Structures are given as structure tokens and as C-alpha cells.
Short mmCIF file of C-alpha atoms in Angstrom, two decimals:
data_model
loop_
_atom_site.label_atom_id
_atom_site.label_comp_id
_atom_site.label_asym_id
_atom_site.label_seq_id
_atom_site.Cartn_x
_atom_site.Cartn_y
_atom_site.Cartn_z
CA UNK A 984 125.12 99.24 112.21
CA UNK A 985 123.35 101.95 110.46
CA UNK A 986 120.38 103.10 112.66
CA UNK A 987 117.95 105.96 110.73
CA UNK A 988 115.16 108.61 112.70
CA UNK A 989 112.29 110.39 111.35
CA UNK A 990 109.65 112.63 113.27
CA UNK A 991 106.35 110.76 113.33
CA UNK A 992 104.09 113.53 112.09
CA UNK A 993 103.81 116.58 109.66
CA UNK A 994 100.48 118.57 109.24
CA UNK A 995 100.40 121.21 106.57
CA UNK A 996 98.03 123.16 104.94
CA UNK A 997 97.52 122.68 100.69
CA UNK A 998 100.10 125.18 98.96
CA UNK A 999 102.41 125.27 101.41
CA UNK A 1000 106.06 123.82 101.66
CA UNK A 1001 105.80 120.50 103.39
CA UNK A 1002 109.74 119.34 105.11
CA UNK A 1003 110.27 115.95 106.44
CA UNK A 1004 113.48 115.46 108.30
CA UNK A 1005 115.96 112.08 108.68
CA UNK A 1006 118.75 111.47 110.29
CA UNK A 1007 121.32 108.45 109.99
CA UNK A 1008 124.17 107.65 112.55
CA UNK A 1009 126.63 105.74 109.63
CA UNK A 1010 128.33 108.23 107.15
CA UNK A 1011 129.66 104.86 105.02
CA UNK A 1012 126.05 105.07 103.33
CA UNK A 1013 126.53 106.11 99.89
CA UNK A 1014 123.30 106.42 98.54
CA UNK A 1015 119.94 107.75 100.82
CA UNK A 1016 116.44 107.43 99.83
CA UNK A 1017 112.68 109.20 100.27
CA UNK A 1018 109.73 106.41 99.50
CA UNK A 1019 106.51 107.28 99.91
CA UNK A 1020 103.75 104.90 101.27
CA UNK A 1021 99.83 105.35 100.48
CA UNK A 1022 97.87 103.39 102.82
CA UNK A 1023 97.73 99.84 102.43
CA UNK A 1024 100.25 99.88 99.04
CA UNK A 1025 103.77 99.09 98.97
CA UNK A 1026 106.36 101.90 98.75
CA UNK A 1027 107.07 104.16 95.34
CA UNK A 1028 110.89 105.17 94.93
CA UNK A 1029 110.46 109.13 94.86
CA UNK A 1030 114.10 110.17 94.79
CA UNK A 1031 117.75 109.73 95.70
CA UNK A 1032 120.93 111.43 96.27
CA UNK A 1033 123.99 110.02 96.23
CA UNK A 1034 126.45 110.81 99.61
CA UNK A 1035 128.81 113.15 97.07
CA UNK A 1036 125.84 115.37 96.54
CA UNK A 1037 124.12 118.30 98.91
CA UNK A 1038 121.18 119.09 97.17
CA UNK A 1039 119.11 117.58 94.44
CA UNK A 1040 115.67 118.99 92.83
CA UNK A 1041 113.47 117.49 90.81
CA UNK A 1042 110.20 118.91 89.61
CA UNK A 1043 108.15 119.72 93.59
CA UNK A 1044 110.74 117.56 95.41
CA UNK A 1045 113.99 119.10 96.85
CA UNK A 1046 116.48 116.93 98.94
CA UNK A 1047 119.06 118.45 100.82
CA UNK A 1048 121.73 116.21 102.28
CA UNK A 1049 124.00 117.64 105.42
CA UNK A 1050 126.85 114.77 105.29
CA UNK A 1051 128.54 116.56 108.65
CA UNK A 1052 125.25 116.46 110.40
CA UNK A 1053 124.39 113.11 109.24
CA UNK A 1054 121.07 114.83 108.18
CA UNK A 1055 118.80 114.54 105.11
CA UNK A 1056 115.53 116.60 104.25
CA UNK A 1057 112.72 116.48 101.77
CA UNK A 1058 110.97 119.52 100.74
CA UNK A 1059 107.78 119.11 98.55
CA UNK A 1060 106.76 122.57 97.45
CA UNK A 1061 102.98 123.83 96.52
CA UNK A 1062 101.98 120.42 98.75
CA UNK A 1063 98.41 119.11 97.57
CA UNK A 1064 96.21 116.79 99.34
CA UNK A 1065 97.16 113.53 96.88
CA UNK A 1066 100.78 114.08 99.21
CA UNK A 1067 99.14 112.85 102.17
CA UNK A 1068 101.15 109.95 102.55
CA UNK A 1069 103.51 108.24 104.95
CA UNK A 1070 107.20 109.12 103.92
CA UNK A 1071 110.26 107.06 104.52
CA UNK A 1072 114.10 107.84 104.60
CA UNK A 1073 116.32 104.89 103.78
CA UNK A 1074 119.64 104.20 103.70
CA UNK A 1075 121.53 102.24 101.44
CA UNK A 1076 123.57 99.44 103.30
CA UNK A 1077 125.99 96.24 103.16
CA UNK A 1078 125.39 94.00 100.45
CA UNK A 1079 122.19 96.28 99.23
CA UNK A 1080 119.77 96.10 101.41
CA UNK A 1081 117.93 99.17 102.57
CA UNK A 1082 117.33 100.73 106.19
CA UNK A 1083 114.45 102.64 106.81
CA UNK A 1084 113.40 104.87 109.36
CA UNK A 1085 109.90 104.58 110.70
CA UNK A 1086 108.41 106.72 108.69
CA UNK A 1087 106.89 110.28 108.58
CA UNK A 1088 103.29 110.66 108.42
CA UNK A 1089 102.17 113.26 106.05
CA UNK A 1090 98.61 115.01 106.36
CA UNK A 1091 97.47 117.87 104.20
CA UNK A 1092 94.17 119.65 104.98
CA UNK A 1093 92.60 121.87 102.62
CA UNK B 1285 106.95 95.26 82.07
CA UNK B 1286 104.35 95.89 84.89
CA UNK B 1287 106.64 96.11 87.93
CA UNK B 1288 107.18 94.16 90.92
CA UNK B 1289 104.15 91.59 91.71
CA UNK B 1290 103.18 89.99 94.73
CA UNK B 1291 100.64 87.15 95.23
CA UNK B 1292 98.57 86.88 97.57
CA UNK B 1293 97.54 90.60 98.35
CA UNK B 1294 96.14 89.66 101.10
CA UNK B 1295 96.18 86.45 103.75
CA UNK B 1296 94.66 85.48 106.78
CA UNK B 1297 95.67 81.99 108.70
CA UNK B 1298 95.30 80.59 111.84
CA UNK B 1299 98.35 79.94 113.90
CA UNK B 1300 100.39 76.93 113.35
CA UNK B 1301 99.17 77.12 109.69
CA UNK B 1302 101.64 77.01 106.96
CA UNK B 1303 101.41 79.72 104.40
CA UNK B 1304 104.11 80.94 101.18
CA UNK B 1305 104.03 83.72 99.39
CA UNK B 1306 105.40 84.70 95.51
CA UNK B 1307 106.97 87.69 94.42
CA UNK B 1308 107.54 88.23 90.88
CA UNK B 1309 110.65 90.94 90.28
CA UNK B 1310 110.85 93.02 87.31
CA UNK B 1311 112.17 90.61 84.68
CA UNK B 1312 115.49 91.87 83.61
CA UNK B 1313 116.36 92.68 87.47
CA UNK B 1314 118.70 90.09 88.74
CA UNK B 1315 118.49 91.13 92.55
CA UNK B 1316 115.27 90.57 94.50
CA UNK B 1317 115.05 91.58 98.44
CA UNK B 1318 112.77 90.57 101.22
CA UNK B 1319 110.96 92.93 103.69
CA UNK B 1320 108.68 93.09 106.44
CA UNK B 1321 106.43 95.60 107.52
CA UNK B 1322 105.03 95.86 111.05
CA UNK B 1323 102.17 98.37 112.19
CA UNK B 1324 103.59 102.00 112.29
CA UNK B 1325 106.87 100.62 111.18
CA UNK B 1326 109.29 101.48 108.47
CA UNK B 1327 110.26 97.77 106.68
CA UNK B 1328 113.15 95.63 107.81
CA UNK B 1329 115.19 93.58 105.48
CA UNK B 1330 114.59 89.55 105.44
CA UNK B 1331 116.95 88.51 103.20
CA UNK B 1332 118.05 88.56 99.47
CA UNK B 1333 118.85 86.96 95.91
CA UNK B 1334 121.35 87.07 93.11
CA UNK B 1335 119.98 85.61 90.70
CA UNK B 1336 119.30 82.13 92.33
CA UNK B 1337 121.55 82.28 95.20
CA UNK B 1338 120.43 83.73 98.97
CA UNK B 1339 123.34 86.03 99.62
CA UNK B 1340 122.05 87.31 103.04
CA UNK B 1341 119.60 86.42 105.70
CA UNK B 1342 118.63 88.62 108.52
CA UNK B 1343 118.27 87.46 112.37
CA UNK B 1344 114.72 88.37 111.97
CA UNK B 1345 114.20 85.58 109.50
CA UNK B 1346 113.78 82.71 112.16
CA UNK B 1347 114.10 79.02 111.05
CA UNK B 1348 110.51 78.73 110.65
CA UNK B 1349 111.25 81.20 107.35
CA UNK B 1350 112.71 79.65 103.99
CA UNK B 1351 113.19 81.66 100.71
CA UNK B 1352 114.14 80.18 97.67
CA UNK B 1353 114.49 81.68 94.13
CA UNK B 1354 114.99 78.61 91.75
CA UNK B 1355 115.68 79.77 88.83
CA UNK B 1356 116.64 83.25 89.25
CA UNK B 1357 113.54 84.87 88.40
CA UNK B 1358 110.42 84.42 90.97
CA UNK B 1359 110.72 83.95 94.77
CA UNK B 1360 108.84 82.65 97.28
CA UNK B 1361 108.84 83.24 100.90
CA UNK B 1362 107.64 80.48 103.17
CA UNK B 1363 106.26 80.56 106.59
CA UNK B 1364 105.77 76.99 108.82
CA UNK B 1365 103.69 77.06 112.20
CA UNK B 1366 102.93 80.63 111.59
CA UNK B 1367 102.41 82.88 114.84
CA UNK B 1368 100.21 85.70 115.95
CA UNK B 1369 104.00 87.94 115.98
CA UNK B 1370 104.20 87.04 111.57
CA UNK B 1371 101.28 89.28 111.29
CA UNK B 1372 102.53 91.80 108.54
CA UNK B 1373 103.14 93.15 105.51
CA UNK B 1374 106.01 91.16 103.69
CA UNK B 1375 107.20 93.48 101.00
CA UNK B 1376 109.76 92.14 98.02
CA UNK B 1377 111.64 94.59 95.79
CA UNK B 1378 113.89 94.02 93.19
CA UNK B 1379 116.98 96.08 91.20
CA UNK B 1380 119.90 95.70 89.30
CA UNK B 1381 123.18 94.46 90.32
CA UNK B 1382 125.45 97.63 91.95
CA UNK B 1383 125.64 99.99 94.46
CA UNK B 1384 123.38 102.19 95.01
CA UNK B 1385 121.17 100.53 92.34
CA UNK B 1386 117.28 101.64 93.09
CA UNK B 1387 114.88 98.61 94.54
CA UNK B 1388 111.25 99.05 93.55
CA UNK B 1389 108.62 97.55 95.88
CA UNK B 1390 105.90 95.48 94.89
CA UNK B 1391 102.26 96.07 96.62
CA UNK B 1392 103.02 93.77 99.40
CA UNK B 1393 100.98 90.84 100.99
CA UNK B 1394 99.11 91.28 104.08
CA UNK B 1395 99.20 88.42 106.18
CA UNK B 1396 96.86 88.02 109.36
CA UNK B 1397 97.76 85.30 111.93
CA UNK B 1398 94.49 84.45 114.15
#
């Protein structure tokens, strides 16, 4: 089955690029994911890319997707302390369901 | 529409209680997913609904779990003889029917077993 990894911990400082790393052992998933998790809330759907793409950008966010390497980054550019966050990867599986890696935690200091 | 809903937001029980929980998907969304969330954890899938039917149940859902979706539109998720391991967050999320289609979460309930 599909089994997905993610670093524990990112520090950065505000106004700097902030990239969280993922990698997934199954290249059948089609579609990959980045949610981000504020404490003690469910998750909010930041962006996709689908497994034809390498890159997509939208507004701060930037995912890159490395389909040989099985690997998938998110960039968030100019990061600001409202990012601090914990950050999942998930990818799309069998019948729809989502696996998730265990999450990236996210801390921005001023 | 408001989004994804979940009720309670919060529960605490003391083992061997029963205890059921309602999610309430985005209303034209005709696919609605189970999740739970341990400490430090990313979710793992439960099970899920198409429309009314339960097209998938994970090993993790034990026989002391039952989901049902009667009439294709709210679920509810319950737990008998609840143990100190169901401590959680159960997270539901629903989408459209297709690949790749996007699930959006609701706030989760947080259940405590004492």
C-alpha cells in the first residue's frame, strides 16, 4: 500500500522561504495533497497537483512534484507568523480515500 | 453553504460508555469519509459513503465502530464500550464523486476516554 514521510519540524524566520518535504513509496497516486492544520481545528485543503504535473504556483504557495523520486515539496514564500501551522502531504488512494503523512510542524519566529 | 460540520466539538466519556458522533457534509457532496486523528499523527481513513451506501471500511474500524448514512446526506459514527485507545480526533470530510475530487474536513470532534 501507499506509505507517505514528512520531516517532523521546520523553524524559519518571518520573510523567509519556508520548504516542507514528502515523500510517497506508490507512483499509482494520481493526485497529492498539502493541508494545513491550526491547532485544535480540522485540516484546510491548501493545494493540489495532479501526478501529470511538476510544478504548480498559486499566489505564496509553490508545489513541486519529482514523479521519479517519488518526492513532493511545498514552498511558501515571504512566510508570516499566521503560517505557523502543522502541514500535511496526502496522497490520493483506492476508492478515494486519502493517506497522510504525519505531518510537518511549522514554526515562524519573528 | 457553511462547509463540513461536526457535532459534538468536543467529548469526554468514561470507558465502556457509548458515545456517536454526526457529521454534516457539504450538501450537494455525495461522498463523505471518516478519519481519525491520534496525538502527533497525520489522520487515518475509517471508512466511507456514497450517498447512503458504506463502500469501504478500514481494519482500524473494529466491531465496536458502526457508521451509517441513512439517507445520503448526514452520518454518524458510533462508538460501543469505548476505550482509553478511542481517545482522538475523528475527522469527516466530504467531496464529489471522481478521482482526484478534493475532500474538505470539518473541525473534528475531540473525544476523551477516562
Amino acid at each position: 500500500g501507499e506509505d507517505v514521510e514528512q520531516s517532523l519540524f521546520l523553524s524559519v524566520r518571518e520573510g523567509d522561504s519556508s520548504v516542507i518535504n514528502c515523500t510517497y513509496t506508490d507512483s499509482s497516486s494520481t493526485y497529492l495533497y498539502w493541508y494545513k492544520q491550526e491547532p485544535g481545528a480540522g485540516l484546510q485543503l491548501l493545494t493540489y497537483i495532479f501526478s501529470n504535473m511538476d510544478m504548480k504556483q498559486d499566489q505564496r504557495l509553490t508545489v513541486l512534484l519529482n514523479k521519479k523520486d517519488k518526492h513532493l515539496s511545498l514552498r511558501i514564500a515571504d512566510t508570516q507568523t499566521g503560517d505557523s501551522a502543522i502541514y500535511f502531504c496526502a496522497a490520493y488512494w483506492e476508492g478515494g480515500k486519502l493517506i497522510f503523512g504525519q505531518g510537518t510542524e511549522l514554526s515562524v519566529k519573528p | 453553504d457553511t462547509g463540513v460540520s461536526q457535532d459534538p466539538r468536543h467529548k469526554i466519556t468514561k470507558r465502556g460508555q457509548n458515545v456517536t458522533f454526526r457529521c454534516d457534509p457539504i450538501s450537494e457532496h455525495n461522498r463523505l469519509y471518516w478519519y481519525r486523528q491520534t496525538l502527533g499523527q497525520g489522520p487515518e481513513f475509517l471508512t466511507y459513503f456514497q450517498n447512503e451506501a458504506q463502500l469501504e471500511k478500514s481494519r482500524l474500524l473494529s466491531n465496536r465502530f458502526s457508521a451509517e448514512r441513512p439517507k445520503g446526506s448526514f452520518s454518524t459514527l458510533e462508538i460501543q464500550r469505548t476505550e482509553q485507545g478511542d481517545s482522538a480526533m475523528y475527522l469527516c470530510a466530504s467531496s464529489f464523486d471522481g478521482p482526484g475530487e478534493t475532500q474538505y474536513f470539518g473541525p473534528g470532534t475531540r473525544l476523551l476516554v477516562l
